Short mmCIF file of C-alpha atoms and ligand atoms in Angstrom, two decimals:
data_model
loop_
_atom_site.label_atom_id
_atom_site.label_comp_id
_atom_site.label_asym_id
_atom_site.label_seq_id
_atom_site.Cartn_x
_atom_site.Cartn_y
_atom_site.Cartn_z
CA UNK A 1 3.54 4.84 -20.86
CA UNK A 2 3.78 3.91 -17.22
CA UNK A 3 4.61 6.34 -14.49
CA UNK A 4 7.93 6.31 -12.61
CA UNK A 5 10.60 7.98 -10.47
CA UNK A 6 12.57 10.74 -12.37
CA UNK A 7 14.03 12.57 -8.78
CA UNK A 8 15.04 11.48 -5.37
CA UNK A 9 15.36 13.12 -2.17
CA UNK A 10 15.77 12.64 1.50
CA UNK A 11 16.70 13.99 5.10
CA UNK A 12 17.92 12.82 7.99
CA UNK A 13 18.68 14.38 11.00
CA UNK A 14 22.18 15.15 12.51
CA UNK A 15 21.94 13.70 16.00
CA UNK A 16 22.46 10.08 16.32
CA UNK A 17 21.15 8.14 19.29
CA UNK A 18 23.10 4.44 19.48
CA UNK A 19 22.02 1.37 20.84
CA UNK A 20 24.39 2.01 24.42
CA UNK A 21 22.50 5.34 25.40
CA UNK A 22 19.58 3.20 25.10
CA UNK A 23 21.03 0.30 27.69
CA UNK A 24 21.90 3.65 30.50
CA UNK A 25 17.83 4.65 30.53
CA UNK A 26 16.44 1.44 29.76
CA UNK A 27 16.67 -2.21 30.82
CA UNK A 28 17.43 -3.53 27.28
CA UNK A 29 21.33 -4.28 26.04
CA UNK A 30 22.80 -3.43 22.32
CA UNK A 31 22.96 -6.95 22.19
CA UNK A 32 19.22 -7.76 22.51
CA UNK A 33 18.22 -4.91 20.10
CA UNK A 34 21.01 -5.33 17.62
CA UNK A 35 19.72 -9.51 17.28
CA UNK A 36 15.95 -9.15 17.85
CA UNK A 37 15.74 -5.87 15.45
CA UNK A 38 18.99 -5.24 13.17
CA UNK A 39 19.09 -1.80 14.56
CA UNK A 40 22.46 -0.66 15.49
CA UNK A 41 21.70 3.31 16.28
CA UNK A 42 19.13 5.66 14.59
CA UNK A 43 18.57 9.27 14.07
CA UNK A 44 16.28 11.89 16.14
CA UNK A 45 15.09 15.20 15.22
CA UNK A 46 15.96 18.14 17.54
CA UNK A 47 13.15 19.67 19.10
CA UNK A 48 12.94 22.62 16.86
CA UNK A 49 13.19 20.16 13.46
CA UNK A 50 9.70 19.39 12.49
CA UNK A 51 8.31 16.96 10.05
CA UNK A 52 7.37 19.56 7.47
CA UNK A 53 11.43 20.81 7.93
CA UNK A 54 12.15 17.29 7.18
CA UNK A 55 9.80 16.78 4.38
CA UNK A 56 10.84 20.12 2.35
CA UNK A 57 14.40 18.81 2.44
CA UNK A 58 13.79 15.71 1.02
CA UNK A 59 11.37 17.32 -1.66
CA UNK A 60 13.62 19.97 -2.52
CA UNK A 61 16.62 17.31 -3.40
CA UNK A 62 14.04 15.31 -5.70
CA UNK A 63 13.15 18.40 -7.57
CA UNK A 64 16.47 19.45 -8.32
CA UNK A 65 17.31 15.32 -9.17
CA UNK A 66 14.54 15.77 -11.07
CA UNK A 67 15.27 18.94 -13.07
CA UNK A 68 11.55 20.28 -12.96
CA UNK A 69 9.96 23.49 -12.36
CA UNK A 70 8.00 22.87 -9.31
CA UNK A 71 5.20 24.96 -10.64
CA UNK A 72 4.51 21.85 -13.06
CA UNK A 73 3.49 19.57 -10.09
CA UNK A 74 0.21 18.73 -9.94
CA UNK A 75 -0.07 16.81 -6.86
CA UNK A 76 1.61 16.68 -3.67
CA UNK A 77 1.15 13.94 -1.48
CA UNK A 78 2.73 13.68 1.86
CA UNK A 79 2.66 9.88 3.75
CA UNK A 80 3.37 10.70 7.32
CA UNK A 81 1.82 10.12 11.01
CA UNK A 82 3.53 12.60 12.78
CA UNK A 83 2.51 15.75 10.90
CA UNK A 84 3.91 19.01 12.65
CA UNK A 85 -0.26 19.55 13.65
CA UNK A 86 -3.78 18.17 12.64
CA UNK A 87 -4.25 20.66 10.15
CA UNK A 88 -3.34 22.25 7.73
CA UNK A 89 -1.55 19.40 6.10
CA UNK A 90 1.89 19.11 5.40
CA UNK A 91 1.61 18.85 2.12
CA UNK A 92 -0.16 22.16 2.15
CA UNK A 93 2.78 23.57 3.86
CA UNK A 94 5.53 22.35 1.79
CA UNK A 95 2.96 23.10 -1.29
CA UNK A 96 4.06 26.86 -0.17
CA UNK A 97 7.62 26.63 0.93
CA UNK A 98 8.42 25.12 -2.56
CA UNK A 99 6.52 27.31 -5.24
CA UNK A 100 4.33 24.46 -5.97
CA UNK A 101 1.77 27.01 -7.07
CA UNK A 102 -0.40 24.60 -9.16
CA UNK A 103 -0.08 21.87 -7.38
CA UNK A 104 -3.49 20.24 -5.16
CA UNK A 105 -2.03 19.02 -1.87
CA UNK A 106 -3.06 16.42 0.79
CA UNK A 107 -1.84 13.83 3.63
CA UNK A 108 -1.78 10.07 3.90
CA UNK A 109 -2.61 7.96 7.36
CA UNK A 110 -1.10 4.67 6.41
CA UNK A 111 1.27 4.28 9.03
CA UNK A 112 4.40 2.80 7.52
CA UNK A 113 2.86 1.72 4.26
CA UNK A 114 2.32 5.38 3.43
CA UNK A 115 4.98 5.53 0.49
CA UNK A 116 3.56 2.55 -1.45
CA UNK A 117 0.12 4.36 -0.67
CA UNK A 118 0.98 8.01 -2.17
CA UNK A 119 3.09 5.66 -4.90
CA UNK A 120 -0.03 4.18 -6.18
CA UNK A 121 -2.01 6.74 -5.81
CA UNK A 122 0.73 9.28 -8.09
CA UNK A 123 0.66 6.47 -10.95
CA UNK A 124 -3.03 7.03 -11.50
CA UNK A 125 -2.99 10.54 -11.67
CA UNK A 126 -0.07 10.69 -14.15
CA UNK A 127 -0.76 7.58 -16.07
CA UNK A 128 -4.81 9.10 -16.74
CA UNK A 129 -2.94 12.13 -17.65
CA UNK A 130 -4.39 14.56 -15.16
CA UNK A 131 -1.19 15.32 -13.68
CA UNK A 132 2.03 15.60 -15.13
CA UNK A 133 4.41 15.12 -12.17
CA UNK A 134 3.62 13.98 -8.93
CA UNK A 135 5.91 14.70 -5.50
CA UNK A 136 5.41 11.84 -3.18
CA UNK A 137 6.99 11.98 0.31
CA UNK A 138 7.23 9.67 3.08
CA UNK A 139 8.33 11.33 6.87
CA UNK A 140 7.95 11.00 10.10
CA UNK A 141 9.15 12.37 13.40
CA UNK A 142 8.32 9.19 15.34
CA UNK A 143 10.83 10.38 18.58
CA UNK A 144 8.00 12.71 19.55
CA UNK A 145 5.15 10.05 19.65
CA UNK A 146 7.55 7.45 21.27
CA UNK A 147 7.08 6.85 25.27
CA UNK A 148 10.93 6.90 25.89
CA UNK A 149 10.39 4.68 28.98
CA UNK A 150 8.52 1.62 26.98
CA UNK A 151 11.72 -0.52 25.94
CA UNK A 152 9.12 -2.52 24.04
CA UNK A 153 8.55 0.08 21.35
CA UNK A 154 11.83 3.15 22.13
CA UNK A 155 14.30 1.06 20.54
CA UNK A 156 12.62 0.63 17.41
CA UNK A 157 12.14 3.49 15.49
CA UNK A 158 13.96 6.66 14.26
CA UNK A 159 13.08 10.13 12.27
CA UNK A 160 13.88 11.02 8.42
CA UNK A 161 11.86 11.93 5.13
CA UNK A 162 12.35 10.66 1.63
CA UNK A 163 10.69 11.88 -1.17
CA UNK A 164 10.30 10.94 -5.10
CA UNK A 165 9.03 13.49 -7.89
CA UNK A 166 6.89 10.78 -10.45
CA UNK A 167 6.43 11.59 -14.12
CA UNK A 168 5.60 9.56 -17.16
CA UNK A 169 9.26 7.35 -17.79
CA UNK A 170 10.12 5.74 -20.59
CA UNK A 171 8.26 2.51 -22.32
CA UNK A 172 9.24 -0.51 -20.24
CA UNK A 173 10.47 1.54 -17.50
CA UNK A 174 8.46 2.51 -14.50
CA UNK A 175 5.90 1.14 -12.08
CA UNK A 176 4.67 -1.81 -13.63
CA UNK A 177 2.38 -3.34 -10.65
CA UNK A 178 1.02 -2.48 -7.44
CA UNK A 179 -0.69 -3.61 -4.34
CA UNK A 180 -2.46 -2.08 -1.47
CA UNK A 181 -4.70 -3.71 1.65
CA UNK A 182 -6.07 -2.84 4.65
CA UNK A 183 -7.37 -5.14 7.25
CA UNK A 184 -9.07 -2.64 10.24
CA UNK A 185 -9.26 -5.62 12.31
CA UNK A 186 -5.73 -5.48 13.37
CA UNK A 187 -5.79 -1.87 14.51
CA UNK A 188 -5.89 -2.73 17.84
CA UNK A 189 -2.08 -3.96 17.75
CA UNK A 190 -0.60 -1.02 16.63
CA UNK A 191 -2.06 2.73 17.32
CA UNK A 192 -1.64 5.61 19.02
CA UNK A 193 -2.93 7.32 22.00
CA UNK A 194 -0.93 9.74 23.94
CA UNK A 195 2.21 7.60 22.66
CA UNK A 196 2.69 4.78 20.27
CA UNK A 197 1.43 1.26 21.67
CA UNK A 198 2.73 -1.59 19.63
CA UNK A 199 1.57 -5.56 20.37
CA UNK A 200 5.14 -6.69 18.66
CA UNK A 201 4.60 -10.50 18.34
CA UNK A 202 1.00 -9.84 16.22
CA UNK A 203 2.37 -7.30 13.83
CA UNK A 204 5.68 -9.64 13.42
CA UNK A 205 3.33 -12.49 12.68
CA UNK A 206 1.21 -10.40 10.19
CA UNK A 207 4.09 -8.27 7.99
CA UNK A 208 6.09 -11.72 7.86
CA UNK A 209 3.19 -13.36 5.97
CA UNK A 210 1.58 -9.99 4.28
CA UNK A 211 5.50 -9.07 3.22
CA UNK A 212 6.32 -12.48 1.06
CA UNK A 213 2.78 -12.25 -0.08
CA UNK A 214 2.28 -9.04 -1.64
CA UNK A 215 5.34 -9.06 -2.69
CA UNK A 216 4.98 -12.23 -4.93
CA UNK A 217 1.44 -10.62 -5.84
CA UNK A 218 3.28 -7.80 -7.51
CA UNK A 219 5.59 -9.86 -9.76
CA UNK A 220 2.73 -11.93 -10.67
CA UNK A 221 0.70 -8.91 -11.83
CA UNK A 222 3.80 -7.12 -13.57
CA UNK A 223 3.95 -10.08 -15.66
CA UNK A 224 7.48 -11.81 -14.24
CA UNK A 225 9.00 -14.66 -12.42
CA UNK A 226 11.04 -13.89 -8.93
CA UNK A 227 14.22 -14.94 -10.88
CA UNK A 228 14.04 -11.67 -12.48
CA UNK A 229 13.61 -9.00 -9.80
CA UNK A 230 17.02 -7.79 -9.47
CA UNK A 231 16.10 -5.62 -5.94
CA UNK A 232 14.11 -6.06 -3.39
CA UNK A 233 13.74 -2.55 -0.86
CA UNK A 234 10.85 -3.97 2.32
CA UNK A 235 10.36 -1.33 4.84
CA UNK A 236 12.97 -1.43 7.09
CA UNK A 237 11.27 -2.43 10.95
CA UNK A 238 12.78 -5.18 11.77
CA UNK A 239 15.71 -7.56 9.99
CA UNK A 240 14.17 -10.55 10.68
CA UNK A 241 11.18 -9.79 8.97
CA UNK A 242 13.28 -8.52 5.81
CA UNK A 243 15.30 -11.29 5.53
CA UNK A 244 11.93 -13.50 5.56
CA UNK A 245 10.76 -11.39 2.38
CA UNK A 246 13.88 -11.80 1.07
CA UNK A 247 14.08 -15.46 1.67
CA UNK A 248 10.98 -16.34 -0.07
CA UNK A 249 12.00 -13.91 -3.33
CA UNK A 250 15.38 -16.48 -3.07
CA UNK A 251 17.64 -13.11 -3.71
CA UNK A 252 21.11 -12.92 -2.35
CA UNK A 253 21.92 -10.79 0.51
CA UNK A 254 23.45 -7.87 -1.62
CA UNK A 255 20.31 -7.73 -3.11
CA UNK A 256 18.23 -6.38 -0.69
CA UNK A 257 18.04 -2.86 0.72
CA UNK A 258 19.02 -2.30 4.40
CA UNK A 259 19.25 1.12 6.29
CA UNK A 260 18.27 -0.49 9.40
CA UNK A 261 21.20 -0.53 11.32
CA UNK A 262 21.87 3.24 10.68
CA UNK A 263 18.28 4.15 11.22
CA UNK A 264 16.35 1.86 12.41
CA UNK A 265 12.28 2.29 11.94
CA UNK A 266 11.29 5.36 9.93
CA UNK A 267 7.87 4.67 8.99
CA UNK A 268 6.63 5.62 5.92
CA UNK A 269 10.11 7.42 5.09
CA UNK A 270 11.98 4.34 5.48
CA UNK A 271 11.30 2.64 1.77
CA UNK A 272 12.39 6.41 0.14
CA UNK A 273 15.38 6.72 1.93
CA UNK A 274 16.19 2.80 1.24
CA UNK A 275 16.00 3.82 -2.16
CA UNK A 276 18.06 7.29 -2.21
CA UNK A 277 21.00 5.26 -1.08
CA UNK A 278 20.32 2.16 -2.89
CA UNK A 279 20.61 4.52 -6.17
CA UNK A 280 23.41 7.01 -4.88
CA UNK A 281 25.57 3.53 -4.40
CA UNK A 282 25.06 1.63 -7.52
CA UNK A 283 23.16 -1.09 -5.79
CA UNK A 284 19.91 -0.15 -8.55
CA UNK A 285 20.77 0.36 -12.07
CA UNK A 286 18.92 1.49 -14.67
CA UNK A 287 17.08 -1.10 -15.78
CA UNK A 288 16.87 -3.24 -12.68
CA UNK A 289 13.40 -4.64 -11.94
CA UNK A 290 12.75 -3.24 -8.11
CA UNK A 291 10.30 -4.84 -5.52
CA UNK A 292 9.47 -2.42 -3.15
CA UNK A 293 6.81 -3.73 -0.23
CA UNK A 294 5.92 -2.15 3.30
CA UNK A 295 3.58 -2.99 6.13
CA UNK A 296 2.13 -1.30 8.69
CA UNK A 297 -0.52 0.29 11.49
CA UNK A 298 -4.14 0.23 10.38
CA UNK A 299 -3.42 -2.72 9.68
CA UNK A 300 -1.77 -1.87 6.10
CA UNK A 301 0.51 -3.27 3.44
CA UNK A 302 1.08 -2.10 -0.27
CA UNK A 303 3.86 -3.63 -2.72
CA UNK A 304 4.86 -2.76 -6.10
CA UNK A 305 7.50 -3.90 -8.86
CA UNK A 306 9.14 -0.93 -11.10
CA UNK A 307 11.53 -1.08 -13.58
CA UNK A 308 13.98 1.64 -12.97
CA UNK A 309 14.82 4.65 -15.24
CA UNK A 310 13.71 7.35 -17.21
O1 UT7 B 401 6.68 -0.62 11.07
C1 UT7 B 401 5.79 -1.45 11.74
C2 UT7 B 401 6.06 -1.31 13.21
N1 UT7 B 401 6.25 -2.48 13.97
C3 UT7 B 401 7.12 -3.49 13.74
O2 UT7 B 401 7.68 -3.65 12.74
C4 UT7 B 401 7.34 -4.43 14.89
C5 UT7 B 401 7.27 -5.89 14.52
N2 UT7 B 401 7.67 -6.66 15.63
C6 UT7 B 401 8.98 -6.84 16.00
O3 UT7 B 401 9.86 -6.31 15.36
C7 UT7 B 401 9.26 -7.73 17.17
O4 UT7 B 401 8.07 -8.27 17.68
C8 UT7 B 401 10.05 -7.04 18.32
C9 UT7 B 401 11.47 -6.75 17.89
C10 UT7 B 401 9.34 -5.76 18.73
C11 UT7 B 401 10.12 -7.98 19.54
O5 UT7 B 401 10.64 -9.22 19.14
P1 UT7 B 401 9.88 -10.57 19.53
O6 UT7 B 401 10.64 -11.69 18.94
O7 UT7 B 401 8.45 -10.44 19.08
O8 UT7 B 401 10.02 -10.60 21.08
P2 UT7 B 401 8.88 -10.47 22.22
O9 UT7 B 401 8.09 -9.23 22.10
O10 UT7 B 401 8.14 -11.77 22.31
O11 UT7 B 401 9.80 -10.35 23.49
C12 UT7 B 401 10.77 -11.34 23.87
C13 UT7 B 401 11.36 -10.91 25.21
C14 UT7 B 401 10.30 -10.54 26.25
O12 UT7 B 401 10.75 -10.99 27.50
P3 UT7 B 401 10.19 -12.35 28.14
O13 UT7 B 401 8.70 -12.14 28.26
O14 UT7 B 401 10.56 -13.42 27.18
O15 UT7 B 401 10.91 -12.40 29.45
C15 UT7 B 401 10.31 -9.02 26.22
O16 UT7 B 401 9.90 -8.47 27.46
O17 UT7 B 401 12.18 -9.73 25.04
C16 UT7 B 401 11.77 -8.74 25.98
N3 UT7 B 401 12.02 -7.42 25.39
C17 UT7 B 401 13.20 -6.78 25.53
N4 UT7 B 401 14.34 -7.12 26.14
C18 UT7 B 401 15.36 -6.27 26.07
C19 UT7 B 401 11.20 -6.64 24.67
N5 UT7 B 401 11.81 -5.50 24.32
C20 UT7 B 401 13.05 -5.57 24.84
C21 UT7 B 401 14.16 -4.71 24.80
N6 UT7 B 401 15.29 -5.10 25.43
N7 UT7 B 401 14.13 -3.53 24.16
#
């Protein structure tokens, strides 16, 4: 039996910062962000809202979705760049605040291909039966490593958490491929120093070609055709580079996720939180073969195709 999602969770924060405060501090227009990027506003954590208060929101809505007793978790992985300090871990923290008592804890650096990271990772655990559930989460709190003066990189991205509690789903049903890569070469176009530093046109270049291709990879290995993926959720950074995935899966508009335009570039929460409202509206059904695919800093990527349900 393969592993899968049996909860869903995720946070956002209240404030809201649209596209027209951005045009009064910055030379950029709502125009020029909304057609280059898709992103239409986005949301940003107060001060006093960390990661890890973002994280154990989304993890305590997937527990309850999922109806366990977090003392049954055996594994708690957190995806996230902008962890509330070096050490200890988020995961260790939220480990604590939710009574995961059994549970071993740690953090994944994958940028925004975190998710698909602690996704594949989860799967082995549970499907080698070491673990019996699993609590993936993907958050970040990109506002405070964002130089709010670079218009290059400020528009782009946005805070939230998403999180998904994995256990061992019913035959047929679960995650039935994966993918992950890693090319260290292309670190040098998107890092961190005191602030993010992004080299946009390289990273464009690289998810539009790593997106389609993984992404066909994991159908391939799952055992289907494209003509039966029913969903496709790519991490939401830019909508040009979504609709190129989308374009070479030949799916119809409605049948790909976007959260952009609310909140713009989450990182490695951005695929989790796709999903939570994806699921909340209808849009996946039990059932429905899902193609989930992200890309990001290191350089990264990591795909996979599930079939949805319990
Ligand atoms: O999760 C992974 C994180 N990273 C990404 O996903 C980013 C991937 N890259 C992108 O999404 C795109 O490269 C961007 C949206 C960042 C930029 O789009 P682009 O088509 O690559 O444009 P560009 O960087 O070549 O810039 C075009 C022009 C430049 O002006 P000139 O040199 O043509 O005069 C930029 O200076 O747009 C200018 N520009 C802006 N103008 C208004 C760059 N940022 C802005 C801005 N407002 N915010």
């Amino acid at each position: 039996m393969n592993a899968g999602i049996i909860g869903i969770g995720r946070c956002l924060p209240d404030k809201i910062l649209t596209n027209f405060e951005l045009e009064q501090r910055l030379d950029t227009s709502d125009e020029w962000i909304r057609t280059m990027t898709g992103i239409e506003q986005r949301r940003i954590a107060e001060d006093e809202q960390n990661t890890s208060h973002m994280a154990r929101e989304a993890a305590r809505q997937a527990i309850a979705d999922a109806g366990i007793d977090p003392a049954e978790i055996g594994l708690i992985l957190v995806a996230t760049v902008t962890p509330d300090q070096p050490f200890p871990s988020i995961s260790c923290m939220i480990q604590q605040e939710i009574g995961a008592v059994n549970a071993a804890a740690m953090d994944i650096s994958a940028a925004c291909t975190g998710f698909m990271y602690g996704m594949a990772t989860a799967k082995q655990f549970i499907e080698s039966d070491v673990y019996k559930y699993v609590l993936v989460i993907g958050v970040e709190k990109l506002s405070k490593i964002t130089d709010w003066e670079d218009r290059n990189t400020a528009v782009l991205f946005g805070d939230g958490a998403g999180a998904a509690i994995l256990g061992k789903v019913s035959e047929g049903r679960g995650i039935l491929s994966f993918e992950l890569g890693a090319d260290g070469s292309g670190g040098k176009h998107l890092y961190q120093e005191e602030f993010l530093v992004m080299n946009g046109r390289e990273v464009f270049k690289f998810a539009v070609r790593q997106m389609g291709e993984s992404a066909e990879n994991v159908i391939k290995k799952a055992g289907l055709v494209k003509e039966e993926v029913d969903f496709l959720i790519p991490h939401q950074a830019n909508i040009r580079i979504m609709e190129a995935s989308r374009q070479r899966l030949e799916l119809p508009v409605e049948k790909m996720s976007k959260t952009i335009h609310k909140y713009g570039n989450t990182s490695a929460a951005s695929i989790p939180i796709s999903l939570v409202e994806d699921v909340e509206e209808g849009r996946i059904k039990d059932g429905d073969v899902v193609v989930m695919v992200g890309f990001g800093g290191g350089l990264t990527w990591g795909a996979l195709a599930m079939r949805w349900g319990k």
